[in-house]
PDB file of C-alpha atoms in Angstrom:
ATOM      1  CA  ALA A   1     -33.502 142.429  68.178  1.00 39.00           C
ATOM      2  CA  PRO A   2     -33.688 146.203  68.595  1.00 45.00           C
ATOM      3  CA  ALA A   3     -30.360 147.988  68.698  1.00 44.00           C
ATOM      4  CA  PRO A   4     -29.293 149.716  71.934  1.00 46.00           C
ATOM      5  CA  CYS A   5     -30.625 153.240  72.280  1.00 45.00           C
ATOM      6  CA  ARG A   6     -27.799 155.753  71.865  1.00 46.00           C
ATOM      7  CA  LEU A   7     -29.629 158.938  70.871  1.00 40.00           C
ATOM      8  CA  ASN A   8     -30.477 161.610  73.369  1.00 39.00           C
ATOM      9  CA  SER A   9     -34.097 161.716  72.222  1.00 41.00           C
ATOM     10  CA  GLY A  10     -34.692 158.123  73.334  1.00 69.00           C
ATOM     11  CA  LEU A  11     -32.927 158.308  76.700  1.00 83.00           C
ATOM     12  CA  PRO A  12     -34.881 158.170  79.990  1.00 86.00           C
ATOM     13  CA  VAL A  13     -35.441 161.444  81.859  1.00 87.00           C
ATOM     14  CA  ASN A  14     -33.977 161.782  85.349  1.00 83.00           C
ATOM     15  CA  ILE A  15     -36.846 162.305  87.783  1.00 85.00           C
ATOM     16  CA  GLY A  16     -34.893 161.254  90.869  1.00 85.00           C
ATOM     17  CA  VAL A  17     -36.318 157.734  91.187  1.00 90.00           C
ATOM     18  CA  LEU A  18     -35.637 155.353  88.325  1.00 88.00           C
ATOM     19  CA  PHE A  19     -36.376 151.684  87.670  1.00 91.00           C
ATOM     20  CA  VAL A  20     -33.827 150.037  85.374  1.00 90.00           C
ATOM     21  CA  PRO A  21     -35.169 147.021  83.435  1.00 91.00           C
ATOM     22  CA  GLN A  22     -33.464 143.648  83.544  1.00 90.00           C
ATOM     23  CA  GLN A  23     -30.590 143.079  81.088  1.00 89.00           C
ATOM     24  CA  GLU A  24     -29.982 146.790  80.648  1.00 91.00           C
ATOM     25  CA  ALA A  25     -27.249 149.107  81.876  1.00 91.00           C
ATOM     26  CA  TRP A  26     -27.768 152.874  82.140  1.00 92.00           C
ATOM     27  CA  VAL A  27     -24.649 155.023  81.985  1.00 92.00           C
ATOM     28  CA  VAL A  28     -25.001 158.126  84.160  1.00 92.00           C
ATOM     29  CA  GLU A  29     -22.961 161.325  83.855  1.00 91.00           C
ATOM     30  CA  ARG A  30     -22.779 163.946  86.562  1.00 90.00           C
ATOM     31  CA  MET A  31     -22.126 167.438  85.235  1.00 89.00           C
ATOM     32  CA  GLY A  32     -20.826 166.005  81.969  1.00 86.00           C
ATOM     33  CA  LYS A  33     -18.472 163.473  83.556  1.00 90.00           C
ATOM     34  CA  PHE A  34     -18.987 159.753  83.956  1.00 90.00           C
ATOM     35  CA  HIS A  35     -20.504 159.019  87.362  1.00 90.00           C
ATOM     36  CA  ARG A  36     -21.707 155.420  87.545  1.00 90.00           C
ATOM     37  CA  ILE A  37     -23.665 152.643  85.835  1.00 91.00           C
ATOM     38  CA  LEU A  38     -27.164 151.912  87.073  1.00 91.00           C
ATOM     39  CA  GLU A  39     -27.940 148.249  87.633  1.00 87.00           C
ATOM     40  CA  PRO A  40     -31.398 146.672  87.137  1.00 90.00           C
ATOM     41  CA  GLY A  41     -33.858 147.598  89.878  1.00 89.00           C
ATOM     42  CA  LEU A  42     -34.481 150.711  91.943  1.00 90.00           C
ATOM     43  CA  ASN A  43     -31.999 153.568  91.629  1.00 89.00           C
ATOM     44  CA  PHE A  44     -31.850 157.142  92.939  1.00 90.00           C
ATOM     45  CA  LEU A  45     -30.319 160.082  91.128  1.00 89.00           C
ATOM     46  CA  ILE A  46     -29.995 163.806  91.692  1.00 89.00           C
ATOM     47  CA  PRO A  47     -32.117 165.742  89.217  1.00 88.00           C
ATOM     48  CA  LEU A  48     -30.416 168.396  87.068  1.00 88.00           C
ATOM     49  CA  LEU A  49     -26.961 167.178  88.104  1.00 89.00           C
ATOM     50  CA  ASP A  50     -27.200 163.576  86.956  1.00 89.00           C
ATOM     51  CA  ARG A  51     -28.020 162.702  83.376  1.00 90.00           C
ATOM     52  CA  ILE A  52     -28.557 159.316  81.713  1.00 91.00           C
ATOM     53  CA  ARG A  53     -26.160 159.481  78.775  1.00 91.00           C
ATOM     54  CA  TYR A  54     -26.278 155.932  77.318  1.00 90.00           C
ATOM     55  CA  VAL A  55     -28.538 152.914  77.566  1.00 91.00           C
ATOM     56  CA  GLN A  56     -26.758 149.641  76.807  1.00 90.00           C
ATOM     57  CA  SER A  57     -28.599 146.393  76.219  1.00 89.00           C
ATOM     58  CA  LEU A  58     -26.873 143.375  77.757  1.00 90.00           C
ATOM     59  CA  LYS A  59     -28.799 140.916  75.595  1.00 90.00           C
ATOM     60  CA  GLU A  60     -27.323 139.139  72.620  1.00 90.00           C
ATOM     61  CA  ILE A  61     -27.488 141.403  69.584  1.00 89.00           C
ATOM     62  CA  VAL A  62     -27.990 140.058  66.062  1.00 90.00           C
ATOM     63  CA  ILE A  63     -26.548 142.131  63.219  1.00 89.00           C
ATOM     64  CA  ASN A  64     -26.874 141.400  59.525  1.00 89.00           C
ATOM     65  CA  VAL A  65     -23.581 141.879  57.715  1.00 88.00           C
ATOM     66  CA  PRO A  66     -24.352 143.371  54.276  1.00 87.00           C
ATOM     67  CA  GLU A  67     -23.441 141.488  51.128  1.00 86.00           C
ATOM     68  CA  GLN A  68     -19.930 142.184  49.903  1.00 85.00           C
ATOM     69  CA  SER A  69     -17.624 141.020  47.143  1.00 84.00           C
ATOM     70  CA  ALA A  70     -14.431 139.101  47.907  1.00 83.00           C
ATOM     71  CA  VAL A  71     -11.764 137.495  45.731  1.00 84.00           C
ATOM     72  CA  THR A  72     -10.499 133.995  46.527  1.00 84.00           C
ATOM     73  CA  LEU A  73      -6.964 132.702  46.155  1.00 84.00           C
ATOM     74  CA  ASP A  74      -7.717 131.400  42.630  1.00 81.00           C
ATOM     75  CA  ASN A  75      -9.127 134.802  41.512  1.00 82.00           C
ATOM     76  CA  VAL A  76     -12.840 133.960  41.758  1.00 82.00           C
ATOM     77  CA  THR A  77     -15.103 136.821  42.843  1.00 83.00           C
ATOM     78  CA  LEU A  78     -17.780 135.809  45.369  1.00 85.00           C
ATOM     79  CA  GLN A  79     -20.705 137.653  46.914  1.00 86.00           C
ATOM     80  CA  ILE A  80     -20.986 136.793  50.626  1.00 87.00           C
ATOM     81  CA  ASP A  81     -23.210 137.996  53.444  1.00 87.00           C
ATOM     82  CA  GLY A  82     -23.432 136.847  57.038  1.00 88.00           C
ATOM     83  CA  VAL A  83     -24.928 137.228  60.486  1.00 91.00           C
ATOM     84  CA  LEU A  84     -23.028 138.524  63.506  1.00 90.00           C
ATOM     85  CA  TYR A  85     -23.953 137.742  67.122  1.00 92.00           C
ATOM     86  CA  LEU A  86     -22.660 140.246  69.705  1.00 90.00           C
ATOM     87  CA  ARG A  87     -23.015 140.974  73.380  1.00 90.00           C
ATOM     88  CA  VAL A  88     -22.025 144.034  75.403  1.00 90.00           C
ATOM     89  CA  MET A  89     -19.655 142.893  78.153  1.00 90.00           C
ATOM     90  CA  ASP A  90     -18.522 146.296  79.468  1.00 90.00           C
ATOM     91  CA  PRO A  91     -21.106 149.114  79.225  1.00 91.00           C
ATOM     92  CA  TYR A  92     -18.467 151.757  80.023  1.00 91.00           C
ATOM     93  CA  LYS A  93     -16.157 150.747  77.139  1.00 89.00           C
ATOM     94  CA  ALA A  94     -19.127 150.286  74.801  1.00 89.00           C
ATOM     95  CA  SER A  95     -20.242 153.849  75.581  1.00 88.00           C
ATOM     96  CA  TYR A  96     -16.921 155.701  75.533  1.00 89.00           C
ATOM     97  CA  GLY A  97     -14.590 153.378  73.624  1.00 85.00           C
ATOM     98  CA  VAL A  98     -16.079 153.876  70.156  1.00 83.00           C
ATOM     99  CA  GLU A  99     -18.772 156.070  68.682  1.00 84.00           C
ATOM    100  CA  ASP A 100     -20.895 153.278  67.174  1.00 84.00           C
ATOM    101  CA  PRO A 101     -19.763 149.791  68.282  1.00 83.00           C
ATOM    102  CA  GLU A 102     -22.212 147.892  66.074  1.00 84.00           C
ATOM    103  CA  TYR A 103     -21.125 149.715  62.933  1.00 87.00           C
ATOM    104  CA  ALA A 104     -17.455 149.320  63.846  1.00 87.00           C
ATOM    105  CA  VAL A 105     -17.829 145.580  64.385  1.00 88.00           C
ATOM    106  CA  THR A 106     -19.754 145.203  61.120  1.00 88.00           C
ATOM    107  CA  GLN A 107     -16.993 146.938  59.160  1.00 89.00           C
ATOM    108  CA  LEU A 108     -14.390 144.839  60.931  1.00 87.00           C
ATOM    109  CA  ALA A 109     -16.282 141.651  60.028  1.00 88.00           C
ATOM    110  CA  GLN A 110     -16.405 142.646  56.360  1.00 88.00           C
ATOM    111  CA  THR A 111     -12.694 143.471  56.129  1.00 88.00           C
ATOM    112  CA  THR A 112     -11.768 140.288  57.993  1.00 86.00           C
ATOM    113  CA  MET A 113     -13.984 138.221  55.692  1.00 86.00           C
ATOM    114  CA  ARG A 114     -12.259 139.622  52.595  1.00 86.00           C
ATOM    115  CA  SER A 115      -8.853 138.973  54.135  1.00 86.00           C
ATOM    116  CA  GLU A 116      -9.657 135.370  55.085  1.00 84.00           C
ATOM    117  CA  LEU A 117     -11.229 134.568  51.712  1.00 84.00           C
ATOM    118  CA  GLY A 118      -8.095 135.795  49.955  1.00 84.00           C
ATOM    119  CA  LYS A 119      -6.177 132.965  51.653  1.00 85.00           C
ATOM    120  CA  LEU A 120      -8.477 130.158  50.441  1.00 81.00           C
ATOM    121  CA  SER A 121      -9.339 128.691  47.061  1.00 83.00           C
ATOM    122  CA  LEU A 122     -12.934 128.280  45.912  1.00 80.00           C
ATOM    123  CA  ASP A 123     -13.128 124.590  46.848  1.00 78.00           C
ATOM    124  CA  ARG A 124     -11.747 125.216  50.338  1.00 82.00           C
ATOM    125  CA  VAL A 125     -14.247 128.042  50.934  1.00 80.00           C
ATOM    126  CA  PHE A 126     -17.124 125.545  50.767  1.00 78.00           C
ATOM    127  CA  ARG A 127     -15.268 122.847  52.715  1.00 82.00           C
ATOM    128  CA  GLU A 128     -13.902 125.037  55.501  1.00 80.00           C
ATOM    129  CA  ARG A 129     -16.809 127.314  56.350  1.00 82.00           C
ATOM    130  CA  GLU A 130     -16.629 126.464  60.048  1.00 84.00           C
ATOM    131  CA  SER A 131     -12.930 127.275  60.319  1.00 84.00           C
ATOM    132  CA  LEU A 132     -13.542 130.461  58.313  1.00 84.00           C
ATOM    133  CA  ASN A 133     -16.253 131.553  60.765  1.00 86.00           C
ATOM    134  CA  ALA A 134     -13.973 130.772  63.730  1.00 88.00           C
ATOM    135  CA  ASN A 135     -11.119 132.829  62.272  1.00 86.00           C
ATOM    136  CA  ILE A 136     -13.428 135.807  61.765  1.00 86.00           C
ATOM    137  CA  VAL A 137     -14.696 135.574  65.341  1.00 90.00           C
ATOM    138  CA  ASP A 138     -11.143 135.493  66.720  1.00 90.00           C
ATOM    139  CA  ALA A 139     -10.102 138.503  64.647  1.00 86.00           C
ATOM    140  CA  ILE A 140     -13.168 140.497  65.748  1.00 87.00           C
ATOM    141  CA  ASN A 141     -12.648 139.682  69.441  1.00 89.00           C
ATOM    142  CA  GLN A 142      -9.029 140.800  69.321  1.00 87.00           C
ATOM    143  CA  ALA A 143     -10.051 144.222  68.010  1.00 84.00           C
ATOM    144  CA  SER A 144     -13.329 144.683  69.904  1.00 84.00           C
ATOM    145  CA  ASP A 145     -11.920 143.993  73.357  1.00 84.00           C
ATOM    146  CA  CYS A 146     -11.260 147.695  73.888  1.00 86.00           C
ATOM    147  CA  TRP A 147     -14.846 148.427  72.797  1.00 87.00           C
ATOM    148  CA  GLY A 148     -16.410 146.316  75.529  1.00 88.00           C
ATOM    149  CA  ILE A 149     -18.118 144.035  72.994  1.00 89.00           C
ATOM    150  CA  ARG A 150     -17.590 140.331  72.494  1.00 90.00           C
ATOM    151  CA  CYS A 151     -18.424 138.487  69.295  1.00 89.00           C
ATOM    152  CA  LEU A 152     -20.081 135.190  70.176  1.00 90.00           C
ATOM    153  CA  ARG A 153     -20.276 133.703  66.685  1.00 89.00           C
ATOM    154  CA  TYR A 154     -20.352 134.576  63.020  1.00 89.00           C
ATOM    155  CA  GLU A 155     -22.298 132.642  60.416  1.00 87.00           C
ATOM    156  CA  ILE A 156     -22.083 132.895  56.631  1.00 86.00           C
ATOM    157  CA  LYS A 157     -25.600 133.035  55.205  1.00 83.00           C
ATOM    158  CA  ASP A 158     -25.202 132.888  51.442  1.00 82.00           C
ATOM    159  CA  ILE A 159     -22.309 132.485  49.022  1.00 82.00           C
ATOM    160  CA  HIS A 160     -23.152 133.636  45.507  1.00 81.00           C
ATOM    161  CA  VAL A 161     -20.874 132.237  42.798  1.00 79.00           C
ATOM    162  CA  PRO A 162     -20.638 133.798  39.305  1.00 75.00           C
ATOM    163  CA  PRO A 163     -22.840 132.005  36.721  1.00 76.00           C
ATOM    164  CA  ARG A 164     -19.918 130.735  34.628  1.00 74.00           C
ATOM    165  CA  VAL A 165     -18.156 129.323  37.666  1.00 69.00           C
ATOM    166  CA  LYS A 166     -21.395 127.691  38.798  1.00 62.00           C
ATOM    167  CA  GLU A 167     -21.859 126.053  35.378  1.00 69.00           C
ATOM    168  CA  SER A 168     -18.297 124.709  35.433  1.00 67.00           C
ATOM    169  CA  MET A 169     -18.836 123.348  38.954  1.00 64.00           C
ATOM    170  CA  GLN A 170     -22.045 121.615  37.866  1.00 63.00           C
ATOM    171  CA  MET A 171     -20.286 120.099  34.845  1.00 67.00           C
ATOM    172  CA  GLN A 172     -17.470 118.876  37.081  1.00 64.00           C
ATOM    173  CA  VAL A 173     -19.962 117.227  39.439  1.00 61.00           C
ATOM    174  CA  ARG A 174     -21.762 115.693  36.457  1.00 63.00           C
ATOM    175  CA  PHE A 175     -18.583 114.255  34.984  1.00 59.00           C
ATOM    176  CA  SER A 176     -17.438 112.903  38.337  1.00 62.00           C
ATOM    177  CA  GLY A 177     -20.835 111.220  38.756  1.00 55.00           C
ATOM    178  CA  ARG A 178     -20.530 109.613  35.340  1.00 56.00           C
ATOM    179  CA  ALA A 179     -17.042 108.363  36.175  1.00 52.00           C
ATOM    180  CA  VAL A 180     -18.283 106.775  39.385  1.00 49.00           C
ATOM    181  CA  TRP A 181     -21.238 105.215  37.538  1.00 49.00           C
ATOM    182  CA  SER A 182     -19.013 103.733  34.830  1.00 51.00           C
ATOM    183  CA  LYS A 183     -16.654 102.419  37.469  1.00 50.00           C
ATOM    184  CA  THR A 184     -19.477 100.701  39.312  1.00 51.00           C
ATOM    185  CA  GLU A 185     -20.758  99.281  36.032  1.00 51.00           C
ATOM    186  CA  VAL A 186     -17.389  97.793  35.037  1.00 48.00           C
ATOM    187  CA  SER A 187     -16.396  96.440  38.429  1.00 47.00           C
ATOM    188  CA  PRO A 188     -18.889  93.532  38.683  1.00 51.00           C
ATOM    189  CA  SER A 189     -17.961  92.230  35.227  1.00 48.00           C
ATOM    190  CA  MET A 190     -14.223  92.271  35.828  1.00 47.00           C
ATOM    191  CA  PRO A 191     -14.020  88.893  37.657  1.00 55.00           C
ATOM    192  CA  ARG A 192     -15.891  87.174  34.829  1.00 55.00           C
ATOM    193  CA  HIS A 193     -13.454  88.524  32.223  1.00 52.00           C
ATOM    194  CA  LEU A 194     -10.551  87.538  34.402  1.00 50.00           C
ATOM    195  CA  ASN A 195     -11.896  84.009  34.728  1.00 58.00           C
ATOM    196  CA  VAL A 196     -12.361  83.716  30.954  1.00 58.00           C
ATOM    197  CA  ALA A 197      -8.839  84.984  30.287  1.00 62.00           C
ATOM    198  CA  GLU A 198      -7.402  82.647  32.890  1.00 66.00           C
ATOM    199  CA  GLY A 199      -9.261  79.714  31.330  1.00 65.00           C
ATOM    200  CA  GLN A 200      -7.974  80.588  27.870  1.00 70.00           C
ATOM    201  CA  LYS A 201      -4.458  80.864  29.223  1.00 69.00           C
ATOM    202  CA  GLN A 202      -4.652  77.444  30.899  1.00 71.00           C
ATOM    203  CA  ALA A 203      -6.139  75.918  27.718  1.00 71.00           C
ATOM    204  CA  GLN A 204      -3.278  77.262  25.604  1.00 73.00           C
ATOM    205  CA  ILE A 205      -0.726  75.948  28.103  1.00 74.00           C
ATOM    206  CA  LEU A 206      -2.312  72.515  28.125  1.00 70.00           C
ATOM    207  CA  ALA A 207      -2.526  72.458  24.324  1.00 71.00           C
ATOM    208  CA  SER A 208       1.160  73.368  23.949  1.00 72.00           C
ATOM    209  CA  GLU A 209       2.155  70.788  26.514  1.00 73.00           C
ATOM    210  CA  ALA A 210       0.081  68.168  24.711  1.00 70.00           C
ATOM    211  CA  GLU A 211       1.659  69.083  21.355  1.00 75.00           C
ATOM    212  CA  LYS A 212       5.129  68.938  22.925  1.00 71.00           C
ATOM    213  CA  ALA A 213       4.441  65.520  24.422  1.00 70.00           C
ATOM    214  CA  GLU A 214       3.119  64.340  21.078  1.00 72.00           C
ATOM    215  CA  GLN A 215       6.242  65.454  19.256  1.00 76.00           C
ATOM    216  CA  ILE A 216       8.462  63.856  21.891  1.00 76.00           C
ATOM    217  CA  ASN A 217       6.589  60.591  21.618  1.00 69.00           C
ATOM    218  CA  LYS A 218       6.734  60.732  17.819  1.00 75.00           C
ATOM    219  CA  ALA A 219      10.486  61.371  17.859  1.00 73.00           C
ATOM    220  CA  ALA A 220      11.033  58.579  20.344  1.00 73.00           C
ATOM    221  CA  GLY A 221       9.034  56.188  18.147  1.00 73.00           C
ATOM    222  CA  GLU A 222      11.060  57.139  15.059  1.00 77.00           C
ATOM    223  CA  ALA A 223      14.323  56.704  16.989  1.00 74.00           C
ATOM    224  CA  ASN A 224      13.290  53.273  18.214  1.00 76.00           C
ATOM    225  CA  ALA A 225      12.293  52.263  14.681  1.00 74.00           C
ATOM    226  CA  MET A 226      15.646  53.405  13.296  1.00 81.00           C
ATOM    227  CA  LEU A 227      17.450  51.521  16.085  1.00 78.00           C
ATOM    228  CA  VAL A 228      15.558  48.317  15.308  1.00 73.00           C
ATOM    229  CA  LYS A 229      16.348  48.650  11.598  1.00 80.00           C
ATOM    230  CA  ALA A 230      20.023  49.247  12.370  1.00 79.00           C
ATOM    231  CA  ARG A 231      20.173  46.196  14.625  1.00 82.00           C
ATOM    232  CA  ALA A 232      18.482  44.088  11.960  1.00 79.00           C
ATOM    233  CA  LYS A 233      20.958  45.241   9.300  1.00 84.00           C
ATOM    234  CA  ALA A 234      23.887  44.576  11.667  1.00 82.00           C
ATOM    235  CA  GLU A 235      22.684  41.049  12.367  1.00 82.00           C
ATOM    236  CA  ALA A 236      22.162  40.440   8.653  1.00 80.00           C
ATOM    237  CA  ILE A 237      25.712  41.593   7.885  1.00 85.00           C
ATOM    238  CA  GLN A 238      27.107  39.402  10.646  1.00 84.00           C
ATOM    239  CA  LEU A 239      25.270  36.354   9.299  1.00 82.00           C
ATOM    240  CA  LEU A 240      26.454  37.116   5.765  1.00 82.00           C
ATOM    241  CA  ALA A 241      30.058  37.516   6.948  1.00 82.00           C
ATOM    242  CA  ALA A 242      29.886  34.227   8.849  1.00 82.00           C
ATOM    243  CA  ALA A 243      28.550  32.420   5.787  1.00 77.00           C
ATOM    244  CA  LEU A 244      31.282  33.846   3.576  1.00 84.00           C
ATOM    245  CA  ALA A 245      33.913  32.884   6.126  1.00 83.00           C
ATOM    246  CA  GLN A 246      32.683  29.276   6.188  1.00 83.00           C
ATOM    247  CA  GLN A 247      32.778  29.093   2.389  1.00 71.00           C
TER     248      GLN A 247
END
């Protein structure tokens, strides 16, 4: 969109009867002093006394913010550019409040961008672009209120990362992808290994219990055999004693 005309060479000439286009505001001075603002439509002025000093466009203005360098919280230098959307809300303040409102707002956007980026790390810069844009818009509106200009929105166009940092980021993404792939590969086989281990555990338990029962049964059999032998010997001694007693 064309920038508002602020130079004297491009200003309309006062011929007494003037037609102001829609979405424009003409600032008129009478004998060097502010007189009034012409609204769209038919207007009458006094030649020689009245002079059109400024022409302000009331449309939304798009300004490209030049690329600039900024340092993040973790000391990474980035190259960032953006787009600024403005609108003139008060033609009087926009004409007499600052010499060049568009240039002033552009410089303010650049300084605010550097200040906001210094509060964030590199990872948060990519995750919180919307909040970063909102913070820049709020900071610009607080300063541009006395200029009669309102910032509607600010958008970051490109973020250029140094080549070494970009390579490290790509390697990190690659390694994280491999970790996720290996995790997905191992997960389906885990239940099968668990079932095999559980089966081996149960088999060992059953085998030990069987061996224990076998030993118990063997010991019980030996004890019973010894008891039978002892009883037989006792009976034999009793019979021998009885026979000796009778003799």
